[in-house]
Short mmCIF file of C-alpha atoms in Angstrom, two decimals:
data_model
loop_
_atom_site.label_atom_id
_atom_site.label_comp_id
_atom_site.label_asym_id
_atom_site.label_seq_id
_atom_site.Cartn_x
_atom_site.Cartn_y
_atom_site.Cartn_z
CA UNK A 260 -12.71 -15.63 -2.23
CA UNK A 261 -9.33 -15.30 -4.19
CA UNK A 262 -10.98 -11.94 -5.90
CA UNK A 263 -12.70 -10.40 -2.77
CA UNK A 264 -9.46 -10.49 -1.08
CA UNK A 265 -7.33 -9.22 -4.11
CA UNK A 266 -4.70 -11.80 -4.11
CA UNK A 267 -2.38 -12.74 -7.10
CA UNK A 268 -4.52 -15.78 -7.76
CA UNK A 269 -7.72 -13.73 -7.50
CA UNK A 270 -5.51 -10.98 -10.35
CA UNK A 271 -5.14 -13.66 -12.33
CA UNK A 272 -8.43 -15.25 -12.94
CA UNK A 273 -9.67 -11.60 -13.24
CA UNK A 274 -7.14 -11.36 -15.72
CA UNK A 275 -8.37 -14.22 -17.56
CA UNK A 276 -11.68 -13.36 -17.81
CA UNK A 277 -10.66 -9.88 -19.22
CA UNK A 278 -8.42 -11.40 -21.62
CA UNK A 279 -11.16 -14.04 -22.82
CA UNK A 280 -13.77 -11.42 -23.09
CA UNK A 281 -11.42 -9.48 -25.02
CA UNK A 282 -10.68 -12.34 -27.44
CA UNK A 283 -14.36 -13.14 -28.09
CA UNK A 284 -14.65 -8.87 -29.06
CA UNK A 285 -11.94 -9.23 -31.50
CA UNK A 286 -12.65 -12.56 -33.12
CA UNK A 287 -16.20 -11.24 -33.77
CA UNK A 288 -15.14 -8.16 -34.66
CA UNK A 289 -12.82 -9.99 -37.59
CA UNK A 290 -15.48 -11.96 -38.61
CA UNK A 291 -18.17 -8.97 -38.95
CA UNK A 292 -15.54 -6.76 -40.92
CA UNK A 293 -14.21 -10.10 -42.96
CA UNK A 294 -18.37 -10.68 -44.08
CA UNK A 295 -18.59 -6.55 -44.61
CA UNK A 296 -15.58 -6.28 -46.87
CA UNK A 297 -16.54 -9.21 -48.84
CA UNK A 298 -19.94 -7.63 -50.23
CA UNK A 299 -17.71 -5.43 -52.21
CA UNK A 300 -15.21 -7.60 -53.31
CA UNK A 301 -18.22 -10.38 -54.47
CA UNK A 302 -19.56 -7.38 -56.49
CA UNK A 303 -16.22 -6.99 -58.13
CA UNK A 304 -15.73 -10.32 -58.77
CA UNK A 305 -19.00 -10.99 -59.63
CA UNK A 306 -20.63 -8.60 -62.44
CA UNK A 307 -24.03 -10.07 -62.20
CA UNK A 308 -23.96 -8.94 -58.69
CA UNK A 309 -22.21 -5.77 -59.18
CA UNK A 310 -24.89 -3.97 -61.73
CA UNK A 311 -28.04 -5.68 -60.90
CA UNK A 312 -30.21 -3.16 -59.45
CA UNK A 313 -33.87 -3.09 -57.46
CA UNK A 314 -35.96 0.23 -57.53
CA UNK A 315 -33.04 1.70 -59.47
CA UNK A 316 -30.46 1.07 -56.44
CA UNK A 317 -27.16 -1.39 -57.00
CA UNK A 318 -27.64 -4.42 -55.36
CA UNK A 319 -24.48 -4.37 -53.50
CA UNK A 320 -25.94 -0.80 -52.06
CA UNK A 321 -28.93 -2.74 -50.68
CA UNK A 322 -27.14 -5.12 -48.72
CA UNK A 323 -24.75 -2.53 -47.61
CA UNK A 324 -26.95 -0.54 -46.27
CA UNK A 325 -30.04 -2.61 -44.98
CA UNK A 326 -29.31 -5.77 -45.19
CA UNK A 327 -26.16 -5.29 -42.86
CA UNK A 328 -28.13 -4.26 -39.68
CA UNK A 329 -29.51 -7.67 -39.10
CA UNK A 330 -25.74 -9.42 -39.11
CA UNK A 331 -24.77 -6.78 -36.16
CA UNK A 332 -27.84 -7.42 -34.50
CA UNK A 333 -26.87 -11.38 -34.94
CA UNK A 334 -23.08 -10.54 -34.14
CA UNK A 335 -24.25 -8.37 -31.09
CA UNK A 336 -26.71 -11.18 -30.01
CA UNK A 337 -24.00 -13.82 -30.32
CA UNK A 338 -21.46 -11.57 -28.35
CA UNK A 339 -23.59 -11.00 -25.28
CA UNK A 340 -24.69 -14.86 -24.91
CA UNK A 341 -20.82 -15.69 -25.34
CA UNK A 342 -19.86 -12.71 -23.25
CA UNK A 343 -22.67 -14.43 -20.72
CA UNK A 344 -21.54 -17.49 -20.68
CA UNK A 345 -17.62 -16.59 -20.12
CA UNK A 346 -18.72 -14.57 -16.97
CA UNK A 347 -20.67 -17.31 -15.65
CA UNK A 348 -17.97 -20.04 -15.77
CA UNK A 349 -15.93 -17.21 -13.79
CA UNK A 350 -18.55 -16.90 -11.56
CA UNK A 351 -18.28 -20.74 -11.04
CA UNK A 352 -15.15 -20.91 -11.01
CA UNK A 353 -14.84 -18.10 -7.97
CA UNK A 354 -17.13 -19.91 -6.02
CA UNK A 355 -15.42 -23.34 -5.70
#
């Protein structure tokens, strides 16, 4: 009712959930880049992971470049159940 009618209190839980959704993007966000910058520090770190190769292709390559696309699809899976879930404790919320 508070949101229909556009009053402060209504503002401010829209507020909220904007600001809780927007938390969730970022803190996946860090995660996904923290997990994608790490491949290439590991193979620096790491020689054995650095020059071993399959079909002629650096490992570090490989997982770069396909095995990368199943952690977004995970990240982007996780983000719309959280993303989901936030909106329907709004929802609950509103209607009490």
């Amino acid at each position: 009712m508070e949101v229909q009618e556009q009053t402060e209190v209504g503002d401010a839980m829209v507020r909220g959930l904007v600001r809780a959704q927007l938390l969730l993007s970022v803190r996946l966000a860090l995660l996904t880049l923290a997990i994608l910058f790490s491949i290439p520090l590991v193979a620096l770190q790491v020689p054995a992971f650095g020059d071993a190769t399959l079909a002629g292709v650096r490992l570090p390559w490989i997982v770069l470049g396909i095995l990368v696309y199943p952690l977004l699809l995970g990240v982007g899976w996780i983000y719309v159940r959280q993303a989901e879930r936030i909106e329907q404790q709004f929802v609950e919320l509103v209607d009490d």
